[in-house]
XYZ file of C-alpha atoms in Angstrom:
649
model
C 29.281 19.656 -0.116
C 25.957 17.156 -0.710
C 23.552 19.772 -2.189
C 19.374 19.057 -3.171
C 20.033 18.415 -6.138
C 21.696 15.017 -5.622
C 19.747 14.739 -2.877
C 17.252 14.262 -5.357
C 18.817 12.781 -8.555
C 19.140 9.755 -5.959
C 15.322 9.241 -5.113
C 13.593 11.270 -8.296
C 13.064 8.432 -10.556
C 12.114 5.608 -7.605
C 9.194 3.744 -8.246
C 5.841 4.496 -6.220
C 4.386 2.872 -3.570
C 1.166 4.342 -2.242
C -0.031 1.695 0.367
C -2.988 3.913 1.237
C -5.761 5.859 -0.696
C -9.166 6.569 -1.872
C -9.114 5.509 -4.631
C -12.348 3.585 -7.385
C -11.300 0.298 -7.651
C -14.180 -0.008 -10.657
C -12.702 3.018 -11.616
C -9.023 1.535 -11.983
C -10.201 -2.106 -13.155
C -12.755 -0.194 -15.762
C -9.986 1.743 -16.948
C -12.019 3.718 -19.310
C -10.310 6.582 -21.323
C -10.864 9.620 -18.290
C -12.982 12.859 -19.222
C -12.785 16.631 -19.044
C -9.794 18.141 -16.941
C -13.012 18.776 -14.219
C -13.740 15.676 -13.685
C -10.534 14.313 -13.128
C -8.726 17.193 -11.315
C -11.544 19.098 -9.396
C -14.629 16.899 -9.073
C -13.128 13.844 -7.210
C -10.944 16.535 -5.029
C -12.230 17.703 -1.442
C -9.939 19.775 -0.795
C -10.851 22.235 -3.766
C -14.250 21.411 -2.816
C -13.289 22.930 0.704
C -11.001 26.009 -0.836
C -13.975 26.963 -3.116
C -16.581 27.039 0.225
C -14.079 29.283 2.245
C -13.989 31.689 -1.171
C -17.985 31.647 -1.161
C -18.590 29.356 -4.224
C -22.109 27.819 -3.630
C -22.589 24.316 -2.851
C -24.457 24.207 -6.098
C -21.202 25.174 -7.931
C -19.039 22.665 -5.596
C -20.894 19.098 -5.593
C -24.387 20.650 -6.283
C -26.805 20.172 -9.625
C -24.563 23.069 -11.604
C -23.509 22.400 -15.083
C -20.092 21.184 -15.628
C -19.146 24.441 -17.262
C -20.727 26.734 -14.428
C -18.531 24.035 -11.830
C -15.616 24.579 -13.686
C -15.629 28.567 -13.499
C -16.051 28.278 -10.397
C -12.684 26.487 -9.336
C -11.083 28.718 -11.895
C -12.398 32.045 -9.852
C -10.873 30.464 -7.090
C -7.680 28.975 -8.232
C -5.795 32.003 -7.694
C -6.515 32.958 -4.451
C -5.143 29.939 -2.864
C -1.216 31.670 -2.946
C 0.763 30.411 -0.316
C -1.130 27.648 -0.045
C -0.161 23.821 -0.404
C -3.200 23.582 -2.457
C -1.801 25.913 -5.408
C 1.235 24.487 -5.405
C 0.148 21.442 -5.612
C -2.475 22.584 -8.597
C 0.441 23.762 -10.538
C 2.456 20.341 -10.329
C -0.615 18.454 -11.185
C -0.740 20.752 -14.182
C 2.728 20.324 -14.839
C 2.265 16.803 -14.920
C -0.601 17.100 -17.110
C 1.400 19.601 -20.044
C -0.827 22.038 -19.630
C -1.906 25.716 -18.661
C -5.489 24.704 -16.441
C -7.083 27.643 -18.475
C -9.458 25.464 -20.473
C -11.474 22.198 -19.388
C -10.044 20.107 -22.391
C -10.471 16.846 -22.215
C -8.662 13.932 -21.277
C -9.416 11.333 -23.027
C -6.402 10.399 -24.562
C -5.233 9.469 -21.072
C -6.401 6.466 -18.847
C -6.178 5.465 -15.164
C -3.542 2.976 -15.850
C -1.314 5.169 -18.292
C -1.464 7.992 -15.817
C -0.497 5.750 -13.014
C 2.139 4.559 -15.116
C 3.407 7.517 -15.975
C 4.054 8.660 -12.257
C 5.991 5.253 -12.127
C 3.592 3.511 -9.378
C 4.501 0.214 -8.867
C 1.688 -0.473 -5.842
C -1.580 1.055 -4.777
C -3.360 0.100 -2.466
C -7.300 1.349 -2.094
C -9.480 0.622 0.908
C -12.544 -0.770 0.202
C -15.082 -1.445 3.343
C -15.393 -4.476 4.486
C -19.854 -3.724 3.335
C -18.262 -3.287 0.191
C -16.653 -6.452 -0.508
C -18.489 -7.087 -3.710
C -16.196 -4.543 -5.671
C -13.358 -6.778 -4.756
C -15.133 -8.774 -8.218
C -13.133 -6.392 -9.882
C -10.172 -7.802 -8.846
C -9.924 -10.260 -12.001
C -9.738 -6.875 -14.487
C -7.053 -5.305 -12.586
C -4.021 -7.187 -14.348
C -1.690 -6.853 -16.921
C -1.868 -2.717 -15.819
C 1.836 -2.415 -15.248
C 1.711 -1.854 -11.699
C -0.189 -3.769 -8.463
C -3.400 -3.374 -7.357
C -4.257 -4.852 -3.840
C -7.118 -4.058 -1.454
C -7.296 -2.350 1.777
C -9.630 -3.167 4.753
C -10.525 -0.119 5.814
C -12.708 -0.502 9.348
C -14.556 2.081 12.211
C -13.335 1.135 15.571
C -15.539 -1.864 17.296
C -16.754 -2.951 13.894
C -17.429 -6.720 13.623
C -15.557 -8.181 10.564
C -15.907 -12.240 10.189
C -13.323 -14.008 9.407
C -14.815 -14.937 5.908
C -14.524 -11.312 4.959
C -11.000 -11.476 6.268
C -10.050 -14.093 3.959
C -12.110 -12.634 0.819
C -9.631 -9.409 1.525
C -6.353 -11.921 1.777
C -7.050 -13.445 -1.137
C -7.829 -10.904 -3.228
C -4.051 -9.520 -2.075
C -4.746 -7.127 0.906
C -1.746 -5.897 2.699
C -3.676 -3.544 5.469
C -6.118 -3.150 7.518
C -7.023 0.746 7.940
C -8.757 1.661 11.098
C -10.040 5.291 12.508
C -10.093 5.878 15.421
C -11.942 9.110 15.650
C -11.912 8.730 20.117
C -9.216 7.194 21.537
C -11.125 6.047 24.497
C -12.864 3.731 21.934
C -9.546 0.959 21.727
C -9.710 0.191 24.832
C -13.877 -0.076 24.635
C -14.025 -2.108 21.662
C -10.821 -4.018 22.498
C -11.910 -7.930 21.063
C -13.822 -7.368 17.937
C -10.224 -4.907 16.656
C -7.894 -7.730 18.793
C -9.859 -10.535 16.292
C -8.658 -8.339 13.438
C -5.493 -8.035 14.641
C -4.620 -11.470 15.017
C -5.271 -12.362 11.478
C -2.658 -8.917 10.673
C -0.342 -10.845 13.043
C -1.258 -14.671 11.555
C -0.835 -12.927 7.740
C 1.760 -10.333 8.270
C -0.668 -6.993 7.283
C 0.190 -3.793 8.923
C -2.261 -2.386 11.051
C -2.562 1.483 10.266
C -4.480 3.496 13.565
C -5.997 6.607 11.899
C -6.115 9.133 15.048
C -8.203 11.518 15.908
C -10.501 13.053 13.221
C -13.429 15.116 13.892
C -15.697 13.940 11.501
C -19.011 14.959 13.086
C -18.879 18.875 12.063
C -21.537 20.717 9.689
C -24.692 18.723 9.709
C -25.641 21.178 6.510
C -22.607 20.442 4.759
C -22.675 16.612 5.823
C -26.239 16.660 4.084
C -25.081 18.535 0.955
C -22.229 16.643 0.328
C -21.918 14.012 1.986
C -18.997 12.290 4.742
C -16.493 12.590 2.572
C -17.074 16.320 1.506
C -13.668 17.807 3.275
C -15.407 19.708 6.219
C -13.841 17.148 9.190
C -11.927 19.253 12.239
C -9.155 17.902 13.802
C -9.511 16.456 18.023
C -7.205 17.400 20.535
C -4.180 15.859 20.743
C -4.243 12.069 21.380
C -3.559 10.872 24.522
C -0.890 8.351 24.325
C -2.198 5.903 27.244
C -5.065 4.073 25.501
C -3.183 3.680 22.319
C 0.042 2.270 24.682
C -2.885 -0.012 26.731
C -4.070 -1.595 22.987
C -0.694 -2.135 21.465
C 0.634 -3.231 25.126
C -2.275 -5.683 25.429
C -2.532 -6.622 21.662
C 1.730 -7.706 22.275
C 1.162 -9.525 25.562
C -1.671 -12.057 23.705
C 1.611 -12.018 20.678
C -0.905 -10.722 18.172
C 0.663 -7.138 17.693
C 0.740 -6.916 13.711
C 3.107 -4.564 12.450
C 1.638 -1.158 12.960
C 1.138 2.640 12.049
C 0.351 5.310 13.613
C -1.821 8.378 11.623
C -2.409 11.652 13.924
C -4.190 14.307 12.691
C -3.143 16.817 15.466
C -0.017 18.059 14.518
C 0.851 18.446 18.701
C 0.971 14.187 19.164
C 3.297 13.640 16.367
C 5.967 13.992 19.600
C 4.143 11.439 21.761
C 3.362 8.923 19.320
C 6.707 9.298 17.757
C 8.345 8.362 21.647
C 5.956 5.953 22.549
C 6.546 3.691 19.184
C 9.807 2.827 20.627
C 7.970 1.002 23.058
C 6.425 -1.695 21.182
C 9.625 -3.939 18.977
C 10.427 -6.698 17.250
C 13.904 -8.760 16.597
C 14.391 -8.789 13.112
C 11.581 -5.734 12.298
C 12.566 -2.503 11.906
C 10.034 0.274 12.827
C 7.658 -2.678 14.059
C 5.068 0.361 15.305
C 5.952 3.818 14.294
C 4.900 7.542 13.608
C 2.993 8.158 10.310
C 3.609 10.436 7.971
C 1.791 13.652 7.672
C -1.733 13.434 7.452
C -4.782 14.660 5.750
C -4.510 18.505 7.378
C -0.498 18.303 7.974
C 0.090 16.895 4.773
C 1.972 19.847 3.600
C 5.721 21.154 3.895
C 5.276 22.147 7.361
C 3.050 19.000 8.316
C 5.576 16.832 6.310
C 8.900 18.938 7.970
C 7.299 18.571 11.441
C 7.079 14.228 10.624
C 10.935 14.002 9.497
C 11.697 16.161 12.487
C 10.194 13.771 15.564
C 10.515 10.907 13.682
C 14.842 11.398 14.024
C 14.796 12.860 17.099
C 12.764 10.215 18.455
C 12.378 7.317 16.556
C 15.306 5.907 13.637
C 14.259 8.131 10.144
C 16.135 5.362 8.419
C 12.864 3.057 9.153
C 10.064 6.276 8.676
C 7.467 4.253 6.052
C 7.658 7.623 3.790
C 4.463 9.147 1.505
C 0.961 7.678 0.986
C -1.029 9.999 -0.846
C -4.829 8.963 1.009
C -6.664 10.901 -1.729
C -9.722 10.496 -4.204
C -7.510 11.792 -6.955
C -5.190 10.282 -10.161
C -3.532 13.530 -10.029
C -2.568 13.598 -6.053
C 0.010 11.192 -6.718
C 2.168 14.153 -7.825
C 2.312 14.381 -3.797
C 4.978 11.599 -4.112
C 7.266 14.108 -5.600
C 6.653 16.599 -3.328
C 7.485 14.695 -0.729
C 10.449 13.652 -1.890
C 11.333 17.372 -2.783
C 10.829 18.325 1.148
C 12.346 15.665 2.354
C 15.729 16.549 0.118
C 15.909 19.641 0.648
C 15.180 19.026 5.164
C 17.908 16.634 4.271
C 20.756 19.486 2.176
C 19.319 21.093 5.110
C 20.465 19.807 7.543
C 23.983 18.656 5.716
C 25.159 22.223 5.313
C 24.557 23.090 9.141
C 26.434 19.955 10.355
C 23.604 18.165 11.675
C 24.526 15.442 9.238
C 27.290 14.069 7.836
C 28.164 14.758 3.705
C 28.428 11.106 3.327
C 26.308 9.415 0.163
C 27.363 5.714 1.926
C 25.133 6.895 4.457
C 22.416 9.548 3.166
C 21.787 7.573 -0.222
C 20.151 4.224 1.912
C 18.272 5.969 4.734
C 16.668 8.426 1.049
C 15.790 5.050 -0.205
C 14.299 3.205 2.372
C 12.316 6.676 3.204
C 10.829 7.314 -0.281
C 10.647 3.606 -1.447
C 12.346 0.411 0.670
C 10.544 0.752 3.878
C 7.601 0.794 1.746
C 8.351 -2.445 -0.318
C 9.119 -4.395 2.651
C 5.904 -3.525 4.439
C 4.206 -4.520 1.586
C 6.305 -7.935 1.096
C 5.134 -10.834 2.280
C 8.519 -11.616 4.056
C 10.351 -8.718 4.897
C 13.410 -9.299 3.600
C 15.030 -7.117 0.968
C 18.323 -8.800 -1.294
C 21.247 -7.061 -0.984
C 24.381 -7.619 -3.006
C 26.108 -10.753 -2.510
C 22.445 -12.469 -1.493
C 21.901 -11.433 1.709
C 19.320 -9.658 3.640
C 19.927 -6.696 5.371
C 17.034 -3.753 6.622
C 19.913 -1.265 5.643
C 20.474 -2.122 2.119
C 24.324 -1.345 1.173
C 25.045 1.620 -1.224
C 24.946 1.097 -5.096
C 24.450 2.777 -7.826
C 21.259 0.384 -8.877
C 17.828 0.518 -7.469
C 16.457 -2.673 -6.274
C 13.841 -4.453 -8.635
C 10.270 -6.294 -6.573
C 12.337 -9.612 -7.561
C 15.743 -8.742 -6.136
C 17.432 -8.107 -9.144
C 18.949 -4.846 -9.753
C 18.258 -2.124 -13.005
C 20.097 0.840 -13.304
C 17.925 3.981 -12.061
C 16.338 5.804 -15.575
C 17.155 9.061 -16.717
C 15.105 11.975 -15.913
C 12.935 13.548 -17.999
C 13.258 17.303 -18.996
C 9.565 17.885 -20.627
C 6.126 16.856 -19.535
C 3.686 14.649 -21.459
C 0.494 16.273 -23.283
C -2.526 13.782 -22.710
C -1.618 12.634 -25.785
C 1.694 11.085 -24.783
C 4.541 13.694 -26.618
C 6.281 15.667 -24.681
C 6.173 19.367 -24.995
C 8.056 22.224 -23.578
C 6.319 23.825 -20.229
C 3.430 26.630 -21.288
C 4.465 29.489 -20.153
C 1.656 31.558 -21.100
C -1.530 31.965 -19.743
C -4.835 33.923 -20.426
C -7.094 35.458 -17.973
C -9.704 33.990 -15.842
C -12.865 35.774 -14.726
C -13.019 37.071 -11.125
C -16.411 36.970 -8.990
C -16.518 40.870 -9.541
C -16.194 40.506 -13.126
C -12.618 42.023 -13.146
C -10.131 39.270 -14.742
C -7.145 38.086 -13.063
C -4.412 36.295 -14.295
C -4.309 31.972 -13.963
C -1.324 31.263 -12.674
C 0.422 28.809 -15.493
C 2.837 25.875 -14.267
C 5.428 26.979 -13.601
C 9.960 25.954 -14.301
C 10.195 25.308 -10.289
C 7.900 25.206 -7.426
C 9.269 27.089 -4.014
C 10.311 24.957 -1.648
C 10.106 24.798 2.107
C 13.501 26.656 2.211
C 12.912 29.240 0.030
C 15.026 27.867 -3.087
C 12.921 26.812 -6.302
C 14.364 23.190 -6.820
C 12.829 21.458 -9.994
C 9.187 20.975 -10.802
C 8.648 16.893 -11.369
C 8.709 15.604 -14.718
C 7.639 12.838 -16.151
C 9.009 9.343 -16.081
C 7.588 7.539 -19.064
C 9.322 8.770 -22.671
C 7.477 10.419 -25.666
C 6.595 6.983 -27.273
C 4.398 6.397 -24.207
C 6.485 3.046 -22.729
C 6.943 2.696 -19.193
C 10.137 3.672 -18.658
C 11.287 2.158 -15.387
C 7.957 0.662 -14.118
C 8.216 -2.859 -13.135
C 5.822 -4.465 -14.674
C 4.692 -6.847 -11.648
C 0.865 -7.864 -11.317
C 0.886 -10.003 -7.869
C 2.961 -9.437 -4.923
C 6.546 -9.678 -4.829
C 7.848 -12.098 -2.793
C 11.966 -11.738 -2.238
C 14.666 -14.353 -1.336
C 14.660 -16.640 1.190
C 16.861 -15.602 3.905
C 19.732 -18.047 4.183
C 21.001 -17.343 8.003
C 23.888 -17.631 8.968
C 23.510 -18.348 12.656
C 22.229 -21.915 11.842
C 18.863 -20.716 13.107
C 15.738 -23.178 10.888
C 14.610 -21.671 7.655
C 10.729 -22.400 8.007
C 8.573 -20.848 5.793
C 4.741 -20.274 6.202
C 2.394 -20.148 2.987
C -0.995 -19.909 1.912
C -2.289 -21.013 -1.389
C -5.538 -19.926 -2.964
C -7.607 -22.171 -5.788
C -8.508 -19.423 -9.235
C -12.217 -18.902 -9.051
C -14.585 -16.746 -10.985
C -13.218 -13.018 -12.348
C -9.711 -14.107 -10.291
C -11.528 -13.424 -7.327
C -13.929 -16.111 -5.957
C -11.860 -19.264 -4.865
C -13.665 -22.633 -6.482
C -13.837 -24.997 -3.127
C -12.706 -27.856 -4.758
C -9.651 -29.298 -2.880
C -12.116 -30.563 0.281
C -12.156 -34.434 -0.750
C -10.049 -37.347 -0.493
C -8.844 -37.188 -4.282
C -7.769 -33.570 -4.378
C -6.016 -34.912 -0.581
C -4.162 -37.350 -2.489
C -2.772 -35.593 -5.725
C -1.181 -32.881 -3.626
C 0.386 -34.880 -0.997
C 1.621 -37.154 -4.036
C 2.644 -33.386 -5.821
C 4.989 -31.901 -2.716
C 6.918 -35.689 -2.047
C 7.185 -35.857 -6.092
C 9.024 -31.894 -5.288
C 11.395 -32.545 -3.584
C 13.669 -29.387 -2.921
C 11.547 -28.909 -0.332
C 10.253 -29.956 2.167
C 6.630 -29.851 3.347
C 5.966 -30.426 6.867
C 2.472 -29.464 8.537
C -0.407 -28.584 6.317
C -3.944 -28.001 6.175
C -6.263 -28.095 3.292
C -9.613 -26.030 3.410
C -12.843 -25.948 0.537
C -10.722 -23.062 -1.141
C -7.534 -22.796 -0.368
C -4.535 -24.359 1.649
C -1.625 -23.695 4.000
C 1.300 -25.179 4.916
C 4.548 -25.030 6.757
C 7.780 -26.077 4.452
C 11.709 -26.201 4.795
C 14.410 -25.598 2.265
C 16.172 -29.718 1.290
C 18.706 -28.976 -0.219
C 21.346 -26.010 -0.197
C 22.400 -23.976 -2.358
C 18.308 -23.287 -1.604
C 16.232 -23.791 -5.042
C 14.510 -21.268 -5.097
C 11.241 -20.788 -3.495
C 8.917 -20.004 -6.500
C 10.713 -22.251 -8.873
C 9.800 -24.944 -6.446
C 6.177 -23.784 -5.497
C 4.992 -23.367 -9.217
C 6.552 -26.854 -10.008
C 3.986 -28.752 -7.634
C 1.261 -26.431 -9.018
C 1.783 -27.806 -12.180
C 2.245 -31.160 -10.729
C -1.602 -30.733 -9.329
C -2.844 -29.394 -12.281
C -1.707 -32.177 -14.164
C -3.562 -34.785 -12.162
C -6.775 -32.493 -10.958
C -9.474 -35.411 -11.385
C -11.459 -33.849 -13.713
C -15.226 -32.701 -13.328
C -14.774 -31.151 -9.909
C -15.420 -27.647 -9.523
C -18.207 -25.134 -8.443
C -21.323 -24.624 -10.448
C -20.314 -21.221 -10.762
C -16.781 -22.391 -12.439
C -15.541 -24.183 -15.195
C -15.050 -27.508 -14.390
C -11.069 -27.957 -13.989
C -9.472 -30.015 -16.787
C -6.315 -31.578 -17.290
C -3.716 -28.820 -17.125
C -5.993 -26.653 -16.348
C -4.976 -23.654 -13.944
C -6.023 -24.982 -10.410
C -4.338 -22.437 -8.442
C -4.019 -18.463 -8.180
C -0.511 -17.693 -9.834
C 0.654 -16.040 -6.494
C 0.721 -17.342 -3.252
C 1.776 -15.994 0.460
C 4.939 -16.684 2.219
C 6.046 -15.474 5.066
C 9.747 -16.969 6.959
C 9.161 -17.348 10.550
C 11.495 -15.455 12.457
C 10.937 -17.271 15.950
C 9.774 -21.162 17.265
C 7.290 -19.271 19.314
C 5.626 -18.118 15.733
C 5.449 -21.031 14.451
C 3.524 -22.716 17.164
C 1.141 -19.654 17.217
C 0.683 -20.358 13.347
C -0.176 -23.573 12.957
C -2.376 -23.005 16.322
C -3.871 -20.857 14.378
C -4.071 -22.771 11.477
C -5.105 -25.895 12.717
C -8.518 -24.729 13.693
C -9.535 -23.037 10.486
C -12.275 -25.961 9.427
C -13.312 -25.357 12.853
C -14.061 -21.459 12.661
C -15.484 -22.038 8.921
C -18.072 -24.704 11.039
C -16.609 -27.616 8.895
C -16.235 -29.979 12.140
C -16.254 -28.782 15.520
C -12.983 -30.300 16.773
C -9.291 -29.575 14.419
C -8.175 -32.948 15.062
C -12.193 -34.407 13.065
C -10.577 -32.396 9.991
C -9.311 -35.115 7.397
C -7.392 -33.272 5.397
C -4.666 -32.443 7.431
C -1.088 -33.767 8.333
C 2.477 -33.583 8.190
C 4.406 -34.927 6.193
C 7.950 -34.220 7.214
C 9.049 -32.976 10.897
C 10.431 -29.459 10.872
C 11.742 -28.621 13.712
C 13.192 -24.787 14.748
C 15.955 -24.851 16.271
C 18.346 -21.267 16.954
C 21.897 -22.864 16.989
């Protein structure tokens, strides 16, 4: 019989894609050595702050102006009291990851954010950034060569009006997710117009829309004043009424602008209602287009996670489930991906033992890999297709012994390590001894040492996570991808047209700003000439904007020349013939052989002829929306080099 240990071995070492979190882009970009254990582990974590308040610690020892040593002792007094809750389990996992016992407020100066995230096995993370904080996207130039991809997500409140220019800034920075806070679902009806504009942009650029439903954010005015709006004291509203949610999604669908959507509810009583609702909004060729999201906020513990799994399996399709994200401000919270994987594997093992799930590796392994990694990879991938053996694509990968890398190749999963990394990078056995911490009454109570194993929901004790890195500090299996992945073009077997919609941006100051230097006759001629010379793909309709360009293209030869090889070729041709001296005063003027375009681009394979028409209508009106012309037909930098006709057969 397939056991927990076998199931867990299939997913334990898969990379982590964390598509929604609250990490600070500035901290990630600076990548400075970390401070003390307190400043890294306790200070940024509202969960810990809330527990300290419940245990009676005064606010000045939590978020106030008390010395760090006193705040640390307040946390030490609190932790032993948390036995039985998820925070206690997470704390043990976090200490285990660091390879320390947590009795001293030690320095973590041997760690940097990038070292920690690589050691966790992070491949992609998406910190949320508000539209009003767009200047933080200036850091994007410093978020390269980290060993993983950092791409901001756009954080909105329901009803926020977002200029198209802001959306395009986020697009240029690699955004793949727009996150909308909807405290009261009736607001979905009242605020449809501004949200439909955001949804239209998201749909046209294959972004995913997150709807966070039902938070009661206005509770204690005293705590809000003392600790800020994210102090860990929000409440939970009554279960979300699915009717206004259905109406909102239906209106978007009728207008052809419904993007991929994840519904996250704070009240677990709504899990079943929303899981049922997701089956009403589907799209050909898009598995799980609208789906129930992971257990969120107050629900991301063992009971909440198991409830979401049960509801997703009963009312949806488990193999399309998007899996886990941290939704956290703490670097150490990435242990929760392993927490989720252990819970998932224990739950599946129980189902196998009772006969509810088949004891069949060919069915279970792809399902687990999809939930833990591949579904999230598809979501952030612009094309939405993952290659499997033989070069074909499939929403459910065939069983295999190797895990696909983002580029489509396969590499063997790394073997697990039995030692926990110390801050210095070496490995050491998990500590067994611990000291005593003073309790508020003056007595001493033992501070828990990281155990060899942590209890699972079923009562057994599967192993705690261990490091993915080696003793020398290498990153093991981590794929060093600096930009969003682009998988192979799908060569259709039913003779449908193969047409890609592509957006390419100009490089600029700090790799974030885009130099407005494309909207002139010489550059226009330069780009068109490059496309005509690079004739293994045919460019159809196109629009060249001042700082980016959109176009449709289709392969001219079979077998298909790799898309990225072709696009890299014509980019080099443009760079070689680009007129010297054109540029923005804030950016060094381009010279011959200078890099003109950002290294990456966004590309989407069209699925229907309607999609082709809709995207072109949106693209051709870009100059109008930017105020460059009043009539789209009057924009001089557009055209059609080849007729790309959509055909189904």
